[in-house]
PDB file of C-alpha atoms in Angstrom:
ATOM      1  CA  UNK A   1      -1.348 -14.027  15.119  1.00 81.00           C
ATOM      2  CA  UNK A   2       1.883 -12.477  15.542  1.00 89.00           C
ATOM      3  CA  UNK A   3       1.924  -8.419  16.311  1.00 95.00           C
ATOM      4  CA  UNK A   4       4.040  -5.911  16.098  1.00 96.00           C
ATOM      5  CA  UNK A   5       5.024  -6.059  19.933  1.00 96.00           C
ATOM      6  CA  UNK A   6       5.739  -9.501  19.414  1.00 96.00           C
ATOM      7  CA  UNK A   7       8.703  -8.505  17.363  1.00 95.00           C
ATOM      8  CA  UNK A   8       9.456  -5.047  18.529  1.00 95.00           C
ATOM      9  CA  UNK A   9      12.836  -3.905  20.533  1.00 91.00           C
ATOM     10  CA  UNK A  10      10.995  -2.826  23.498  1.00 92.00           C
ATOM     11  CA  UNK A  11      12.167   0.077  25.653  1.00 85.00           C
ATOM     12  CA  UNK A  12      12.442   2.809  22.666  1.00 90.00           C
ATOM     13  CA  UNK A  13      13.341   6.362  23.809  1.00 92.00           C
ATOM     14  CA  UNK A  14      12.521   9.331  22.310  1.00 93.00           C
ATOM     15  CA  UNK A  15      14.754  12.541  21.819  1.00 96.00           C
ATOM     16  CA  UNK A  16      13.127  15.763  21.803  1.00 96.00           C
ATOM     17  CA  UNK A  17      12.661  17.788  18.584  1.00 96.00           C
ATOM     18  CA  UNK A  18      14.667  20.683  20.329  1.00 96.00           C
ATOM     19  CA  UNK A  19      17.639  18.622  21.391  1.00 97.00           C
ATOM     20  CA  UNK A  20      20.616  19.027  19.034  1.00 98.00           C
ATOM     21  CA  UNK A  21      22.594  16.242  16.960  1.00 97.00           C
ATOM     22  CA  UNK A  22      25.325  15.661  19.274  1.00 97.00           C
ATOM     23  CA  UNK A  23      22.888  14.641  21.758  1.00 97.00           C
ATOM     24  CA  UNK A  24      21.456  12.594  19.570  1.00 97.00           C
ATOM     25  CA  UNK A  25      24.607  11.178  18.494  1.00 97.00           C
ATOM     26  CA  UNK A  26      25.502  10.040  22.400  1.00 97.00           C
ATOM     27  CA  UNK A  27      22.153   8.984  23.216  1.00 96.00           C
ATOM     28  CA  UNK A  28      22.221   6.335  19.940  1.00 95.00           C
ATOM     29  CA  UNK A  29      25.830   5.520  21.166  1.00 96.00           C
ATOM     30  CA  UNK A  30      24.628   4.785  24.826  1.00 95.00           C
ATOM     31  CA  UNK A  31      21.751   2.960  23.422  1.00 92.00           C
ATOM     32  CA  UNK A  32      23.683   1.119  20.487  1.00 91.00           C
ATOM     33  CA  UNK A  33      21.219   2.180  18.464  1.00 91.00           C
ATOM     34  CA  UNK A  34      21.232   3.846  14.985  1.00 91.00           C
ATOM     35  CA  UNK A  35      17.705   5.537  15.402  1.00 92.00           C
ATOM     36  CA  UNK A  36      15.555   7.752  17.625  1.00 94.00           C
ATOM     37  CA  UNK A  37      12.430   8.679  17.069  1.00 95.00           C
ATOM     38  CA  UNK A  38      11.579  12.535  17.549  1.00 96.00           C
ATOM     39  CA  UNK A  39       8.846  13.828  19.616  1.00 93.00           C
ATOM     40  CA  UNK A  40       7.192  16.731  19.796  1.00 90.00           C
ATOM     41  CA  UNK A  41       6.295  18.833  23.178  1.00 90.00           C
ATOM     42  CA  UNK A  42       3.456  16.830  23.461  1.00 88.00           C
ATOM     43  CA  UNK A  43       5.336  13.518  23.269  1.00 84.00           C
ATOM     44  CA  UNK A  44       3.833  13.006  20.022  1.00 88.00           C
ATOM     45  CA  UNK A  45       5.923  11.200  16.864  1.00 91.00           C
ATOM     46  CA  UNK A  46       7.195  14.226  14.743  1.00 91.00           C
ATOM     47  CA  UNK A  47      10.385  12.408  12.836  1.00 92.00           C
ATOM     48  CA  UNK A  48      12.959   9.877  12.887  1.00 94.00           C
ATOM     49  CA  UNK A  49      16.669  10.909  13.416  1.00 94.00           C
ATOM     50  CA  UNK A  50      19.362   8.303  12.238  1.00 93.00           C
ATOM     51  CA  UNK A  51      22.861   8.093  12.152  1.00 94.00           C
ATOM     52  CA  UNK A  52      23.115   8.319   8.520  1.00 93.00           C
ATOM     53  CA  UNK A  53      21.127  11.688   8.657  1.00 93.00           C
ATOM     54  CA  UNK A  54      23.559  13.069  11.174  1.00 96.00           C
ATOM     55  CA  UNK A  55      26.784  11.919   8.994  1.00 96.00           C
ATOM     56  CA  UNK A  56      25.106  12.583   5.859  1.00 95.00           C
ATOM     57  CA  UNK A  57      22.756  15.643   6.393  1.00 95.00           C
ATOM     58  CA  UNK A  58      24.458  17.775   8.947  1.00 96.00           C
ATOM     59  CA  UNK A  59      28.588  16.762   9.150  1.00 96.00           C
ATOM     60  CA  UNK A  60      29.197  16.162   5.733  1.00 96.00           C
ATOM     61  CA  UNK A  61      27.946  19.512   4.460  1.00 96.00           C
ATOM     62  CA  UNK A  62      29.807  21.132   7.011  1.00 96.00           C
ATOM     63  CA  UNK A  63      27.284  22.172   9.789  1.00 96.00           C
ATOM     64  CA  UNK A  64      27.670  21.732  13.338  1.00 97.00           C
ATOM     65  CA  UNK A  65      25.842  19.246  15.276  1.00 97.00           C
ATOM     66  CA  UNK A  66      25.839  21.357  18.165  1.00 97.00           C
ATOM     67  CA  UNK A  67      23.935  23.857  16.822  1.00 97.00           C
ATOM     68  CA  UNK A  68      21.044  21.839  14.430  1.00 96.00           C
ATOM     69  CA  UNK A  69      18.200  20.144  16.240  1.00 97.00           C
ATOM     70  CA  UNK A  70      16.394  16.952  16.028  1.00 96.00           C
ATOM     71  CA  UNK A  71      13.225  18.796  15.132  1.00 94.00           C
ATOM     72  CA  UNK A  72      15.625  20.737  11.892  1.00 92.00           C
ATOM     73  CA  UNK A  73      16.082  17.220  10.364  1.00 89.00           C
ATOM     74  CA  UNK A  74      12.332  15.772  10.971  1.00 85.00           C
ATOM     75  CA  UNK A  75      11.572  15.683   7.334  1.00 80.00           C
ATOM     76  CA  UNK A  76       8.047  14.188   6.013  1.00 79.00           C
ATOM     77  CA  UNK A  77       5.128  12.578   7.647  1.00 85.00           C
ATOM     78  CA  UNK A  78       6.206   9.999  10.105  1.00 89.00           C
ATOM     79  CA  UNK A  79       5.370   6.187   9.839  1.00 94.00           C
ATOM     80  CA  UNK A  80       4.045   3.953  12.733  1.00 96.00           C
ATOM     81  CA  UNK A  81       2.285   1.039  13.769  1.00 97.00           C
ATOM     82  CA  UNK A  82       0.310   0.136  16.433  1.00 97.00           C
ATOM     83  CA  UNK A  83       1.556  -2.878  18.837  1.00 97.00           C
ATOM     84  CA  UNK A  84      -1.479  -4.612  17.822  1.00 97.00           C
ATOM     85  CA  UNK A  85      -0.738  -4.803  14.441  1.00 97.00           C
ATOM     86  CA  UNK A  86      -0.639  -8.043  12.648  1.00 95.00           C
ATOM     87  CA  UNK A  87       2.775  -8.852  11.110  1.00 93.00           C
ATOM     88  CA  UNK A  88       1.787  -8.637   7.534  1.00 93.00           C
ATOM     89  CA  UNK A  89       0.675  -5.304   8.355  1.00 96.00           C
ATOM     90  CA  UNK A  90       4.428  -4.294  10.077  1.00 95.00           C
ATOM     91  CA  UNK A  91       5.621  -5.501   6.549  1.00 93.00           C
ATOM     92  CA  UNK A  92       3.494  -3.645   4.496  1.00 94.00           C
ATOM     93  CA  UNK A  93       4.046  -0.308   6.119  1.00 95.00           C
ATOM     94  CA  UNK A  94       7.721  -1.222   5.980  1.00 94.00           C
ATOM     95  CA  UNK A  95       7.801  -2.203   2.167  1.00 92.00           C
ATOM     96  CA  UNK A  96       5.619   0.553   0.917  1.00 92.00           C
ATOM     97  CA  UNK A  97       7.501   3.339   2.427  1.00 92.00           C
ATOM     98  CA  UNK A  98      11.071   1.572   2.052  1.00 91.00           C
ATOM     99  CA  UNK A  99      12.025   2.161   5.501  1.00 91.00           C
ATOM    100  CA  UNK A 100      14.176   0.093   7.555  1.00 92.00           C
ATOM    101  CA  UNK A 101      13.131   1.082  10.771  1.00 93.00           C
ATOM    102  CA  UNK A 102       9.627   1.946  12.710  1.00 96.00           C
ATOM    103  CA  UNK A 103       8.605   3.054  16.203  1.00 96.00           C
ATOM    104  CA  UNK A 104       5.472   1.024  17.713  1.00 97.00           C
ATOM    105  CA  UNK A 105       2.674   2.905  19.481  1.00 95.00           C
ATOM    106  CA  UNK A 106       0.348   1.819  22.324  1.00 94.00           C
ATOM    107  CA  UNK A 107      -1.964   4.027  23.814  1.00 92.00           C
ATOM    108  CA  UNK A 108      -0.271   6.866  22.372  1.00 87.00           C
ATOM    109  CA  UNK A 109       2.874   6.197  23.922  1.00 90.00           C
ATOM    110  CA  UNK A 110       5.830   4.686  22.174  1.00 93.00           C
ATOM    111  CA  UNK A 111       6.542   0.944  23.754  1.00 95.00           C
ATOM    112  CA  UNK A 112       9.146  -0.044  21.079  1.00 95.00           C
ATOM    113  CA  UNK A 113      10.888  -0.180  17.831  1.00 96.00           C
ATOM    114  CA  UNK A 114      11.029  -2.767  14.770  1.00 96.00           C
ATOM    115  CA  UNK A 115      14.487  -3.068  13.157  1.00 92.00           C
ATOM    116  CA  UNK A 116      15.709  -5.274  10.107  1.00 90.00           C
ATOM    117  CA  UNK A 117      17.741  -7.340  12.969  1.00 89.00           C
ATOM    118  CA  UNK A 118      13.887  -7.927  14.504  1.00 92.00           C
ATOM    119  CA  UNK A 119      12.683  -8.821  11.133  1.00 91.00           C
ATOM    120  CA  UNK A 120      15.102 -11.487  10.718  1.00 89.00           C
ATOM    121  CA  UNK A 121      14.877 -12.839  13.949  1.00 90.00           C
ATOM    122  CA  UNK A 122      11.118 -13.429  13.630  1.00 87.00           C
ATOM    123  CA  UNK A 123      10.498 -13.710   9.944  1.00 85.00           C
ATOM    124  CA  UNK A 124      10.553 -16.601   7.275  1.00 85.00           C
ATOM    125  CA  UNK A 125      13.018 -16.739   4.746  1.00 88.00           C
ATOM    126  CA  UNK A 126      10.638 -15.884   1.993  1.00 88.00           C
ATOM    127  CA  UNK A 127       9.141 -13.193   3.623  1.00 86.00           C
ATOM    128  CA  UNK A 128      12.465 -11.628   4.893  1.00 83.00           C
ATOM    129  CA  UNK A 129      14.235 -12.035   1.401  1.00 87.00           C
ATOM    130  CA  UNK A 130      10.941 -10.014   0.300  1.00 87.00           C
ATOM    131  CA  UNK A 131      11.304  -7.202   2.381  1.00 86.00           C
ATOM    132  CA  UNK A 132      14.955  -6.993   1.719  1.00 85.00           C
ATOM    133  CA  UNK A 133      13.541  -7.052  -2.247  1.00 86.00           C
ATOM    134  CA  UNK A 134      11.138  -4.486  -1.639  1.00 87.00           C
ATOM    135  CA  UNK A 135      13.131  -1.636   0.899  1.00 85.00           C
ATOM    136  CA  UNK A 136      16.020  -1.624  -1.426  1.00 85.00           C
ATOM    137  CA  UNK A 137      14.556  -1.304  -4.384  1.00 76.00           C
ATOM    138  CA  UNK A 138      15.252   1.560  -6.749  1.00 70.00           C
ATOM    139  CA  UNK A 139      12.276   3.312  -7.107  1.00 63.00           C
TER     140      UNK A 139
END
């Protein structure tokens, strides 16, 4: 059985709900990543912040990054999967919510990230073109 930490990036970092954007921003440009999950005090999952959000949510209406925090954009109930998880399961999760991106848990503690680029590294052709299928459909 493949699992989600089978695939996973391993070595995801949070970024505190009270941190703003721009330190978001250089933390995902350190990392080369386009995603961080948000924690809460507690170092519990309380959002996803992505580039796009930054761009799109925060610069493009004209509000500064310094000033808006991680926790401002968390939006929604967050989506995760344990590292135990079979692979169909990673997929399903994926699919049904249309996300591209989703933080694995162990133990409570984050141990990694699954990306589209780990998808296609570890997937089948069939089952990647699905996903693709499914995420970007127009719903």
């Amino acid at each position: 059985m493949t699992t989600a930490a089978d695939i996973m990036h391993p070595g995801a970092q949070w970024i505190p709900a009270h941190e703003t954007l721009d330190r978001a921003a250089e933390l995902m440009a350190r990392l080369n990543v386009g995603a961080l999950p948000i924690s809460d005090t507690e170092e519990r999952l309380c959002g996803i912040i992505t580039d796009r959000d930054i761009v799109v949510n925060c610069v493009a209406k004209g509000l500064d990054p310094s000033k808006m925090t991680c926790g401002d954009m968390a939006k929604g109930t967050p989506r995760w999967i344990d590292a135990g998880a079979d692979v169909s399961d990673v997929l399903d999760e994926m699919e049904s919510h249309q996300i591209k991106r989703l933080p694995v848990i162990k133990d409570k503690k984050l141990v990694g990230m699954i990306s589209e680029a780990d998808l296609a590294q570890h997937l089948s052709e069939d089952q990647l073109a699905g996903f693709v299928e499914k995420v970007y459909a127009r719903r």
